[in-house]
Short mmCIF file of C-alpha atoms in Angstrom, two decimals:
data_model
loop_
_atom_site.label_atom_id
_atom_site.label_comp_id
_atom_site.label_asym_id
_atom_site.label_seq_id
_atom_site.Cartn_x
_atom_site.Cartn_y
_atom_site.Cartn_z
CA GLU A 1251 75.26 59.62 62.01
CA ASN A 1252 78.00 62.21 61.47
CA VAL A 1253 79.19 61.92 65.10
CA ASN A 1254 81.55 59.01 65.62
CA TYR A 1255 80.92 58.90 69.37
CA ALA A 1256 77.20 58.43 68.80
CA GLN A 1257 77.94 55.12 67.09
CA ILE A 1258 79.46 53.56 70.23
CA PRO A 1259 76.96 51.06 71.70
CA TYR A 1260 75.93 51.41 75.34
CA SER A 1261 77.48 48.00 76.02
CA GLU A 1262 80.89 49.72 75.71
CA ASN A 1263 80.12 51.85 78.78
CA ASP A 1264 81.73 50.93 82.11
CA THR A 1265 83.62 47.91 80.77
CA GLU A 1266 86.54 46.11 82.40
CA ALA A 1267 88.90 47.80 79.93
CA HIS A 1268 87.61 51.19 81.06
CA ARG A 1269 88.18 50.29 84.73
CA LYS A 1270 91.77 49.35 83.88
CA THR A 1271 92.21 52.76 82.25
CA ALA A 1272 90.73 54.44 85.32
CA LEU A 1273 93.17 52.51 87.52
CA LYS A 1274 96.15 53.51 85.36
CA ALA A 1275 95.11 57.17 85.32
CA ALA A 1276 94.83 57.19 89.11
CA GLN A 1277 98.17 55.42 89.58
CA GLU A 1278 100.05 57.83 87.31
CA SER A 1279 98.53 60.95 88.90
CA ILE A 1280 99.38 60.17 92.55
CA VAL A 1281 102.33 62.19 93.86
CA LEU A 1282 104.70 60.97 96.58
CA LEU A 1283 105.64 64.14 98.50
CA LYS A 1284 107.65 62.64 101.36
CA ASN A 1285 109.10 59.23 102.24
CA SER A 1286 111.37 59.46 105.27
CA ASN A 1287 113.65 56.46 105.78
CA GLN A 1288 111.88 54.73 102.89
CA ILE A 1289 108.93 53.76 105.11
CA LEU A 1290 107.02 53.18 101.87
CA PRO A 1291 106.25 50.77 100.40
CA LEU A 1292 104.63 48.96 103.32
CA LYS A 1293 104.72 45.23 103.82
CA ARG A 1294 101.32 43.70 103.20
CA ASP A 1295 101.77 41.14 106.01
CA LEU A 1296 101.69 43.75 108.79
CA LYS A 1297 99.80 42.41 111.77
CA THR A 1298 97.55 45.45 112.36
CA ILE A 1299 96.93 48.62 110.32
CA ALA A 1300 94.95 51.62 111.57
CA VAL A 1301 93.02 53.42 108.84
CA ILE A 1302 91.77 56.79 110.08
CA GLY A 1303 90.41 60.01 108.63
CA PRO A 1304 87.42 61.68 106.96
CA ASN A 1305 88.38 60.54 103.45
CA ALA A 1306 89.18 56.90 104.23
CA ASN A 1307 85.77 55.48 103.38
CA ASP A 1308 83.78 58.28 101.75
CA GLU A 1309 82.78 57.59 98.16
CA ARG A 1310 82.09 61.28 97.49
CA VAL A 1311 85.78 62.21 97.61
CA MET A 1312 86.62 59.77 94.83
CA PHE A 1313 85.20 62.24 92.31
CA GLY A 1314 85.48 65.94 91.57
CA ASN A 1315 82.51 68.08 90.60
CA TYR A 1316 80.74 67.64 87.25
CA ASN A 1317 81.48 63.92 87.33
CA GLY A 1318 79.81 60.82 86.03
CA THR A 1319 78.76 57.97 88.29
CA PRO A 1320 80.37 54.54 87.90
CA SER A 1321 78.69 51.27 88.79
CA GLU A 1322 81.22 50.79 91.59
CA ALA A 1323 83.76 53.00 93.36
CA ILE A 1324 86.59 51.59 95.49
CA THR A 1325 87.32 53.72 98.55
CA PRO A 1326 90.81 53.77 100.12
CA LEU A 1327 89.66 51.57 103.01
CA GLU A 1328 88.30 49.00 100.57
CA GLY A 1329 91.50 49.19 98.50
CA ILE A 1330 93.65 48.48 101.55
CA LYS A 1331 91.45 45.56 102.60
CA ASN A 1332 91.70 44.19 99.05
CA LYS A 1333 95.50 44.39 99.20
CA VAL A 1334 96.58 43.03 102.59
CA LEU A 1335 96.75 39.39 103.64
CA ALA A 1336 93.68 37.79 105.18
CA GLU A 1337 95.34 37.61 108.60
CA THR A 1338 96.13 41.35 108.67
CA ASN A 1339 93.78 43.20 110.98
CA VAL A 1340 92.58 46.51 109.46
CA LEU A 1341 91.08 48.80 112.11
CA TYR A 1342 89.04 51.79 110.95
CA THR A 1343 87.52 54.88 112.48
CA LYS A 1344 86.71 58.23 110.91
CA GLY A 1345 88.20 60.26 113.77
CA CYS A 1346 86.85 63.59 112.51
CA ASN A 1347 84.96 65.20 109.67
CA TRP A 1348 86.71 67.47 107.16
CA VAL A 1349 86.40 70.58 109.31
CA THR A 1350 84.66 69.46 112.53
CA LYS A 1351 84.79 66.64 115.04
CA SER A 1352 82.57 63.74 114.01
CA ASN A 1353 79.54 62.54 115.91
CA LYS A 1354 78.22 58.99 115.90
CA LEU A 1355 75.55 59.62 113.29
CA GLN A 1356 72.79 57.05 112.89
CA LEU A 1357 69.76 56.85 110.65
CA VAL A 1358 66.59 58.57 111.80
CA THR A 1359 64.44 55.47 112.18
CA HIS A 1360 60.68 55.08 111.99
CA ASN A 1361 60.27 54.88 115.79
CA LEU A 1362 61.26 58.58 116.05
CA LEU A 1363 58.78 59.64 113.37
CA PHE A 1364 55.01 59.85 113.57
CA MET A 1365 52.18 60.20 111.10
CA GLY A 1366 49.09 60.21 113.28
CA GLU A 1367 49.10 56.87 115.07
CA LYS A 1368 51.60 55.33 112.65
CA ASN A 1369 55.36 55.50 112.73
CA GLY A 1370 57.01 57.18 109.75
CA LEU A 1371 56.14 60.21 107.65
CA ARG A 1372 53.60 61.07 104.96
CA ALA A 1373 55.42 61.17 101.61
CA GLU A 1374 54.09 63.12 98.60
CA TYR A 1375 55.89 62.38 95.32
CA PHE A 1376 55.65 64.90 92.45
CA ASN A 1377 56.60 64.42 88.79
CA ASN A 1378 58.38 67.81 88.74
CA ARG A 1379 61.24 69.49 90.60
CA THR A 1380 59.11 72.16 92.27
CA LEU A 1381 56.70 70.24 94.53
CA SER A 1382 53.89 71.83 92.53
CA GLY A 1383 50.44 70.62 91.58
CA GLU A 1384 48.83 67.44 92.79
CA PRO A 1385 51.23 64.70 93.93
CA LEU A 1386 51.75 61.84 91.52
CA PHE A 1387 51.17 59.50 94.47
CA VAL A 1388 51.21 59.54 98.27
CA ARG A 1389 52.67 56.85 100.47
CA HIS A 1390 53.97 56.11 103.97
CA ASP A 1391 57.81 56.15 104.27
CA LYS A 1392 59.60 54.67 107.28
CA ILE A 1393 63.26 54.33 106.31
CA PHE A 1394 65.18 57.48 105.33
CA ASP A 1395 68.08 56.05 103.38
CA PHE A 1396 66.87 56.35 99.79
CA ASN A 1397 68.68 55.56 96.57
CA TRP A 1398 66.13 56.05 93.82
CA SER A 1399 68.74 55.49 91.09
CA LYS A 1400 68.91 51.82 92.01
CA ASN A 1401 65.44 51.23 93.43
CA SER A 1402 62.94 53.95 92.51
CA PRO A 1403 59.21 53.55 93.20
CA LYS A 1404 57.54 51.97 90.19
CA GLU A 1405 55.03 54.84 90.14
CA LEU A 1406 57.83 57.33 89.33
CA LYS A 1407 58.95 55.44 86.19
CA THR A 1408 62.14 57.57 86.33
CA SER A 1409 64.86 58.58 88.75
CA GLU A 1410 65.10 62.12 87.39
CA ASP A 1411 63.04 65.32 87.53
CA PHE A 1412 60.90 64.57 90.57
CA SER A 1413 60.44 65.97 94.07
CA VAL A 1414 59.22 64.69 97.43
CA ARG A 1415 57.73 66.30 100.54
CA TRP A 1416 57.65 64.39 103.82
CA THR A 1417 55.55 65.69 106.74
CA GLY A 1418 54.66 64.50 110.23
CA LYS A 1419 56.14 64.64 113.71
CA ILE A 1420 59.54 63.82 115.23
CA SER A 1421 60.35 62.97 118.85
CA VAL A 1422 63.64 62.20 120.61
CA PRO A 1423 63.99 60.11 123.78
CA GLU A 1424 66.11 62.53 125.88
CA THR A 1425 66.28 66.27 126.41
CA ALA A 1426 69.55 67.34 124.76
CA LYS A 1427 71.13 69.08 121.80
CA TYR A 1428 70.84 66.97 118.65
CA LEU A 1429 72.80 67.11 115.42
CA PHE A 1430 70.67 66.53 112.31
CA SER A 1431 72.31 65.65 108.99
CA ILE A 1432 71.03 65.20 105.44
CA THR A 1433 73.18 63.79 102.66
CA ALA A 1434 71.57 64.04 99.25
CA ASP A 1435 72.11 64.48 95.54
CA ASP A 1436 70.50 67.78 94.44
CA GLY A 1437 68.26 69.99 96.57
CA PHE A 1438 66.98 69.46 100.11
CA ARG A 1439 65.47 71.39 103.04
CA LEU A 1440 64.65 70.39 106.62
CA TYR A 1441 62.17 72.14 108.88
CA ILE A 1442 61.74 71.27 112.57
CA ASP A 1443 59.04 73.01 114.59
CA ASN A 1444 58.41 75.14 111.47
CA LYS A 1445 61.96 76.50 111.55
CA LEU A 1446 64.33 76.05 108.62
CA VAL A 1447 67.20 73.92 109.97
CA LEU A 1448 68.96 72.82 106.75
CA ASP A 1449 68.76 74.56 103.39
CA SER A 1450 70.64 73.37 100.31
CA TRP A 1451 68.04 73.89 97.60
CA ARG A 1452 70.16 73.71 94.44
CA ASN A 1453 71.49 71.37 91.75
CA GLN A 1454 74.54 69.69 93.29
CA PRO A 1455 76.46 66.43 93.55
CA LEU A 1456 76.15 64.32 96.69
CA THR A 1457 76.36 66.87 99.52
CA SER A 1458 76.07 66.73 103.33
CA MET A 1459 74.76 69.46 105.61
CA GLN A 1460 74.41 69.42 109.40
CA ASN A 1461 72.93 71.63 112.10
CA GLU A 1462 72.24 71.38 115.83
CA VAL A 1463 68.80 71.73 117.47
CA ASP A 1464 67.88 71.82 121.17
CA MET A 1465 65.03 69.35 121.78
CA ILE A 1466 62.94 68.22 124.74
CA GLY A 1467 62.65 64.49 125.27
CA SER A 1468 59.33 62.82 124.27
CA LYS A 1469 57.91 66.09 122.90
CA LYS A 1470 56.57 65.78 119.36
CA TYR A 1471 57.78 68.46 116.96
CA ASP A 1472 56.46 69.20 113.48
CA ILE A 1473 58.91 68.03 110.83
CA LYS A 1474 59.03 68.64 107.08
CA ILE A 1475 61.67 67.44 104.63
CA GLU A 1476 61.66 68.59 101.01
CA TYR A 1477 63.78 67.15 98.22
CA TYR A 1478 64.11 67.48 94.47
CA GLN A 1479 66.12 65.55 91.90
CA ALA A 1480 67.38 67.15 88.70
CA GLY A 1481 69.44 64.48 86.94
CA GLU A 1482 71.74 61.49 87.27
CA ASP A 1483 72.00 60.17 90.86
CA ALA A 1484 69.01 60.38 93.17
CA SER A 1485 69.56 59.73 96.86
CA LEU A 1486 68.79 61.06 100.34
CA LYS A 1487 69.93 59.97 103.80
CA PHE A 1488 68.54 61.51 107.02
CA GLU A 1489 70.72 60.98 110.12
CA TYR A 1490 71.04 62.30 113.66
CA ALA A 1491 73.27 62.15 116.75
CA MET A 1492 72.90 63.36 120.30
CA VAL A 1493 75.64 65.91 120.97
CA SER A 1494 77.48 64.56 124.01
CA ASP A 1495 80.90 64.24 125.57
CA TYR A 1496 81.87 61.54 123.07
CA ASP A 1497 85.34 62.35 121.70
CA PRO A 1498 86.10 60.64 118.38
CA PHE A 1499 89.80 61.46 118.83
CA ASN A 1500 90.00 58.98 121.70
CA GLU A 1501 88.75 56.15 119.51
CA ALA A 1502 91.29 57.08 116.80
CA VAL A 1503 94.15 57.14 119.31
CA GLU A 1504 93.03 53.80 120.74
CA ILE A 1505 93.16 51.93 117.43
CA ALA A 1506 96.40 53.69 116.45
CA SER A 1507 98.02 52.45 119.66
CA LYS A 1508 97.13 48.87 118.73
CA SER A 1509 98.58 49.09 115.21
CA ASN A 1510 101.93 48.71 113.47
CA VAL A 1511 101.27 51.71 111.23
CA VAL A 1512 98.67 54.48 110.91
CA ILE A 1513 97.35 55.52 107.48
CA PHE A 1514 95.50 58.83 107.80
CA PHE A 1515 93.26 59.85 104.89
CA GLY A 1516 92.77 63.60 105.17
CA GLY A 1517 92.44 66.65 102.98
CA ILE A 1518 89.24 68.20 101.74
CA SER A 1519 86.33 67.27 99.48
CA PRO A 1520 84.26 68.28 96.44
CA SER A 1521 81.60 69.09 99.06
CA LEU A 1522 83.85 71.95 100.26
CA GLU A 1523 85.53 73.23 97.08
CA GLY A 1524 83.55 73.80 93.92
CA GLU A 1525 81.34 76.28 92.12
CA ASP A 1526 78.89 78.45 94.13
CA MET A 1527 78.27 76.01 96.98
CA PRO A 1528 76.26 76.46 100.22
CA VAL A 1529 79.43 76.21 102.35
CA ASN A 1530 80.65 78.54 105.10
CA PHE A 1531 83.40 77.09 107.30
CA ASP A 1532 86.73 78.43 108.44
CA GLY A 1533 88.85 78.38 105.29
CA PHE A 1534 85.93 77.73 102.94
CA TYR A 1535 83.27 80.09 101.62
CA ARG A 1536 80.70 79.24 98.94
CA GLY A 1537 83.05 76.78 97.26
CA ASP A 1538 86.07 79.11 97.36
CA ARG A 1539 89.03 78.56 99.69
CA THR A 1540 90.04 81.46 101.94
CA LYS A 1541 92.96 79.45 103.37
CA ILE A 1542 95.08 76.65 101.93
CA ASP A 1543 95.95 75.01 105.25
CA LEU A 1544 94.92 71.48 106.10
CA PRO A 1545 91.74 72.02 108.19
CA ALA A 1546 92.67 72.64 111.84
CA ILE A 1547 90.63 69.71 113.15
CA GLN A 1548 92.68 67.30 111.04
CA ASP A 1549 95.96 68.87 112.15
CA SER A 1550 94.84 68.44 115.77
CA LEU A 1551 94.00 64.77 115.26
CA LEU A 1552 97.30 64.12 113.47
CA LYS A 1553 99.18 65.62 116.42
CA ARG A 1554 97.29 63.35 118.83
CA LEU A 1555 98.10 60.32 116.69
CA TYR A 1556 101.75 61.40 116.46
CA LYS A 1557 102.06 61.18 120.25
CA THR A 1558 101.37 57.43 120.07
CA GLY A 1559 104.82 57.02 118.54
CA LYS A 1560 103.44 54.95 115.67
CA PRO A 1561 104.64 55.68 112.11
CA ILE A 1562 102.05 57.69 110.19
CA ILE A 1563 101.36 57.81 106.46
CA LEU A 1564 99.36 60.91 105.47
CA VAL A 1565 97.28 60.46 102.32
CA LEU A 1566 95.89 63.76 101.06
CA MET A 1567 92.79 63.97 98.85
CA SER A 1568 91.89 67.32 97.29
CA GLY A 1569 91.44 69.09 94.00
CA SER A 1570 93.81 71.91 94.93
CA ALA A 1571 96.99 72.57 96.89
CA LEU A 1572 97.19 72.04 100.65
CA ALA A 1573 99.63 73.60 103.11
CA VAL A 1574 100.67 70.73 105.39
CA ASN A 1575 103.59 72.41 107.12
CA TRP A 1576 103.44 70.49 110.43
CA ALA A 1577 102.98 67.19 108.62
CA GLU A 1578 105.97 67.87 106.36
CA GLU A 1579 108.16 68.31 109.44
CA ASN A 1580 106.79 65.40 111.48
CA ILE A 1581 104.92 62.76 109.45
CA SER A 1582 106.86 59.83 107.96
CA ALA A 1583 105.34 59.84 104.47
CA ILE A 1584 102.89 61.99 102.52
CA LEU A 1585 100.95 61.14 99.34
CA GLN A 1586 98.84 63.57 97.27
CA THR A 1587 96.12 61.55 95.54
CA TRP A 1588 93.66 64.26 94.32
CA TYR A 1589 90.12 62.93 93.64
CA PRO A 1590 91.27 59.66 92.09
CA GLY A 1591 88.10 58.23 90.51
CA GLU A 1592 86.36 54.88 90.60
CA GLU A 1593 89.54 52.80 91.01
CA GLY A 1594 91.20 55.31 93.34
CA GLY A 1595 91.19 53.06 96.40
CA ASN A 1596 92.97 50.28 94.54
CA ALA A 1597 95.47 52.72 93.01
CA ILE A 1598 96.34 54.17 96.42
CA ALA A 1599 96.77 50.68 97.89
CA ASP A 1600 98.99 49.68 94.94
CA ILE A 1601 101.37 52.55 95.78
CA LEU A 1602 101.23 52.10 99.57
CA PHE A 1603 102.20 48.43 99.27
CA GLY A 1604 104.63 48.69 96.36
CA ASP A 1605 102.66 47.14 93.50
CA TYR A 1606 103.02 50.43 91.65
CA ASN A 1607 106.01 52.77 91.85
CA PRO A 1608 104.77 56.39 92.25
CA SER A 1609 105.64 58.69 89.36
CA GLY A 1610 103.17 61.60 89.52
CA LYS A 1611 104.39 65.22 89.51
CA LEU A 1612 102.65 68.27 90.98
CA PRO A 1613 100.78 70.35 88.37
CA VAL A 1614 100.59 73.29 90.80
CA THR A 1615 102.83 74.82 93.47
CA PHE A 1616 102.11 73.92 97.10
CA TYR A 1617 102.77 77.14 99.01
CA LYS A 1618 103.28 77.30 102.77
CA SER A 1619 100.48 79.84 103.22
CA VAL A 1620 98.27 82.25 101.32
CA ASN A 1621 100.34 84.94 103.06
CA GLN A 1622 103.12 84.17 100.57
CA LEU A 1623 100.91 85.31 97.70
CA PRO A 1624 99.93 88.78 96.47
CA PRO A 1625 96.37 90.03 97.12
CA PHE A 1626 93.76 88.09 95.17
CA GLU A 1627 92.62 91.29 93.46
CA ASP A 1628 96.14 92.01 92.15
CA TYR A 1629 96.28 90.71 88.57
CA ASN A 1630 100.04 91.12 88.16
CA MET A 1631 101.90 87.84 87.74
CA LYS A 1632 104.79 88.85 90.02
CA GLY A 1633 104.99 86.39 92.90
CA ARG A 1634 102.51 83.96 91.30
CA THR A 1635 103.02 80.40 90.05
CA TYR A 1636 106.33 78.61 89.63
CA LYS A 1637 107.20 80.98 86.78
CA TYR A 1638 107.36 84.13 88.91
CA PHE A 1639 107.45 83.06 92.58
CA GLU A 1640 110.88 83.52 94.20
CA GLY A 1641 110.15 82.47 97.79
CA ASP A 1642 110.50 79.20 99.68
CA VAL A 1643 107.65 76.82 98.85
CA LEU A 1644 106.40 73.71 100.60
CA TYR A 1645 106.52 71.60 97.41
CA PRO A 1646 107.40 73.03 93.99
CA PHE A 1647 105.51 72.66 90.73
CA GLY A 1648 106.74 69.52 88.93
CA PHE A 1649 107.82 67.82 92.17
CA GLY A 1650 107.23 64.15 92.90
CA LEU A 1651 109.28 61.36 94.46
CA SER A 1652 109.70 57.74 93.39
CA TYR A 1653 110.78 54.47 94.98
CA SER A 1654 113.51 54.50 92.30
CA THR A 1655 116.52 56.84 91.95
CA PHE A 1656 117.07 58.45 88.54
CA GLN A 1657 120.26 60.04 87.23
CA TYR A 1658 120.70 62.49 84.31
CA SER A 1659 123.80 62.83 82.17
CA ASN A 1660 125.18 63.57 78.71
CA LEU A 1661 123.00 66.59 77.92
CA GLN A 1662 123.56 67.24 74.21
CA MET A 1663 122.51 70.44 72.42
CA PRO A 1664 124.22 73.06 70.27
CA SER A 1665 125.89 75.97 72.00
CA GLU A 1666 124.27 78.43 69.60
CA ILE A 1667 121.42 78.63 67.08
CA ASN A 1668 119.93 81.34 64.92
CA VAL A 1669 116.83 83.22 66.01
CA GLY A 1670 113.83 81.32 64.62
CA ASP A 1671 115.51 77.90 64.49
CA SER A 1672 114.21 74.83 66.31
CA LEU A 1673 116.37 73.26 69.02
CA ILE A 1674 117.08 69.54 69.44
CA VAL A 1675 117.98 68.43 72.99
CA ASN A 1676 119.16 64.90 73.91
CA ILE A 1677 119.79 63.51 77.37
CA ASP A 1678 120.48 60.13 79.01
CA VAL A 1679 118.27 59.03 81.91
CA ARG A 1680 119.35 56.11 84.09
CA ASN A 1681 117.47 54.17 86.75
CA ALA A 1682 120.22 53.87 89.37
CA SER A 1683 118.12 51.76 91.74
CA SER A 1684 117.02 48.14 91.94
CA ILE A 1685 113.33 49.07 91.46
CA GLU A 1686 111.84 49.58 88.00
CA GLY A 1687 109.57 52.55 87.54
CA ASP A 1688 108.39 55.53 85.51
CA GLU A 1689 110.15 58.87 85.39
CA VAL A 1690 108.55 62.07 84.10
CA VAL A 1691 111.43 63.98 82.49
CA GLN A 1692 110.90 67.76 82.44
CA LEU A 1693 112.55 70.43 80.28
CA TYR A 1694 112.62 74.04 81.48
CA VAL A 1695 113.66 77.17 79.60
CA ASN A 1696 115.01 80.31 81.27
CA THR A 1697 115.18 83.47 79.14
CA LYS A 1698 117.15 86.33 80.68
CA ASN A 1699 116.11 89.74 79.38
CA SER A 1700 116.44 93.14 81.05
CA ASN A 1701 113.91 94.89 78.81
CA TYR A 1702 110.82 92.75 79.55
CA THR A 1703 109.33 90.80 82.45
CA VAL A 1704 110.15 87.15 81.74
CA PRO A 1705 109.53 83.97 83.74
CA ILE A 1706 112.23 82.69 86.06
CA ARG A 1707 111.72 79.39 84.26
CA SER A 1708 109.08 77.86 82.02
CA LEU A 1709 108.22 74.21 81.46
CA GLN A 1710 108.45 73.59 77.71
CA GLY A 1711 108.42 69.80 77.47
CA PHE A 1712 107.97 66.60 79.42
CA GLN A 1713 108.07 62.89 78.65
CA ARG A 1714 107.13 59.84 80.70
CA LEU A 1715 109.40 56.84 80.28
CA HIS A 1716 109.63 53.44 81.96
CA LEU A 1717 113.05 52.24 83.09
CA LYS A 1718 113.94 48.82 84.42
CA ASP A 1719 116.43 48.69 87.29
CA GLY A 1720 119.86 49.78 86.00
CA GLU A 1721 118.49 50.71 82.56
CA THR A 1722 119.51 53.85 80.65
CA LYS A 1723 117.52 55.49 77.87
CA LYS A 1724 118.31 58.47 75.65
CA ILE A 1725 115.36 60.79 75.05
CA THR A 1726 114.97 63.69 72.66
CA PHE A 1727 113.10 66.99 72.91
CA VAL A 1728 112.48 69.23 69.91
CA LEU A 1729 111.79 72.83 70.93
CA LYS A 1730 109.94 74.99 68.42
CA PRO A 1731 110.83 78.69 68.11
CA LYS A 1732 107.71 79.74 70.03
CA GLN A 1733 108.91 77.73 73.05
CA MET A 1734 111.99 79.96 73.24
CA SER A 1735 110.10 83.23 72.84
CA LEU A 1736 108.98 85.93 75.28
CA VAL A 1737 106.14 88.45 75.41
CA ASP A 1738 107.12 92.12 75.19
CA ASN A 1739 105.51 95.08 76.95
CA ASN A 1740 103.00 95.52 74.12
CA GLY A 1741 101.78 91.93 74.32
CA ASN A 1742 103.64 90.78 71.22
CA ARG A 1743 105.40 87.43 71.23
CA ARG A 1744 108.96 87.70 69.99
CA ILE A 1745 112.24 85.81 69.89
CA GLU A 1746 115.18 87.85 71.12
CA PRO A 1747 118.88 87.19 70.57
CA GLY A 1748 120.70 86.44 73.80
CA THR A 1749 121.34 83.68 76.30
CA LEU A 1750 118.93 80.86 77.15
CA THR A 1751 119.41 78.24 79.86
CA ILE A 1752 118.00 74.80 79.06
CA SER A 1753 117.49 72.48 82.06
CA VAL A 1754 116.37 68.84 81.92
CA GLY A 1755 115.61 66.74 84.99
CA SER A 1756 113.06 65.24 87.36
CA GLY A 1757 111.76 68.69 88.32
CA GLN A 1758 112.59 72.38 88.37
CA PRO A 1759 116.30 73.23 88.15
CA GLY A 1760 118.16 74.55 91.14
CA LEU A 1761 116.22 72.58 93.77
CA LEU A 1762 118.64 69.69 94.31
CA GLN A 1763 119.67 70.61 97.85
CA LYS A 1764 116.22 70.86 99.45
CA PHE A 1765 114.15 68.53 97.30
CA ASN A 1766 116.82 66.22 95.86
CA ILE A 1767 115.75 66.97 92.29
CA ALA A 1768 118.23 65.71 89.70
CA SER A 1769 118.70 68.23 86.88
CA VAL A 1770 121.28 69.04 84.20
CA SER A 1771 121.56 72.50 82.57
CA SER A 1772 123.36 74.09 79.64
CA LYS A 1773 123.42 77.57 78.10
CA LEU A 1774 122.52 78.45 74.53
CA GLU A 1775 123.24 81.61 72.56
CA MET A 1776 120.53 82.88 70.18
CA LYS A 1777 122.19 84.68 67.28
CA GLY A 1778 120.67 87.21 64.87
CA LYS A 1779 117.95 89.86 65.05
CA PHE A 1780 114.70 89.67 67.01
CA LEU A 1781 111.74 88.00 65.31
CA LEU A 1782 108.04 88.67 65.90
CA ILE A 1783 105.92 85.49 65.77
CA ASP A 1784 102.24 84.60 66.05
#
């Protein structure tokens, strides 16, 4: 009764108002990184649109790790279909997986599975996570596309803290190499012919794992699948594909060639980056990233699509920075959309088709390569983050384009203050375009000091404001003494007399030429003696 949040009724969960908030959060976070020749926004009456890529229609990439589960999640493909006119033809193919070429996966159906004379597998359900003791009940399962959260067996009485073991035989029609895939929430293992083929026995969000097995046609192999559910979602899908000469790139190129524009949804996934994950691919190891490049398979597909001559929009989805050097040089437009949540697909479509003017800014630096950074084991800050990095980046911290053009003028601040005083900064921001939109105004402080290591610049304030076309607004920043301080060699925070440079604009100062970032700067003299502060 002393916790206010505990008094909120369950009926307030997942309401329409909350979905509107989710949509707004996604819209404001999306960053427009490139927009050559103002290709965006698109017209919604385009005749044919090709939607391609591993993140176009995958609900898992809508959420980061440690996430809740909404009643509905709108993928980018669904968002685009919701947005365009009925007569617009939206063509879709995955084209590739995140790090590998995709195969035409299909469900493992009952006719491939055998339990004595019956098709299917013997299923033992346990009321614990460890497959221990006597099963709660035993049944005959034929279809391996389970979602116990929405339709759990009545005998379970819960969709949490249970486990299942399926046993029997599996047979394939042709002698070939087969790709087996399990997608599940929490732990799973697959054994074929008593050999462990897939092993992801851990608490985890929805995760896919695949492996290839050589199999002889019509031969029956022992099969065992084990699964446990810890909490929240409970699902398992068992799929397979015969590894053949099928090239998914050809299908992607074919639909691109038929379209007016290609929208490629690439990037990575919470299934690749996270905490202590069973992942080992080029560039990814146990949830850590050993490279920051866009996975090579996606770069290869983009280059194939580029040869069609069709304009391409690259929509990136990730929780961390991506080095998209080739795309920056060659692709018409690039959006960074992160893991945008339950309304992410609608938010992305709003920006693609101009119903929302992008205003997001990068909260991290996008480097060109990990080779630009010091060794991971080096804890010095030199060469790290926008504060200390002096090289040429792909996209700087604080960067983000808009469909509008903003101008800064009339920077007002005193030319000198006493050490320990606050600083009031005023500036006029004008929307010089015919499109209304939000601007995120950023204030940076540069403290020059030869005695201590100080940042090149430091973000000390930002404000979001909405400006109608042609509108000007004056905004005010109040900098506290601590925001003008530095840290000395003994770890003490202090304010030193000397010269400060205050810069206000749409991003970091000094980047106008390459990134077209509007910024206004002025110098300030700090008078008096140094002051130690908490």
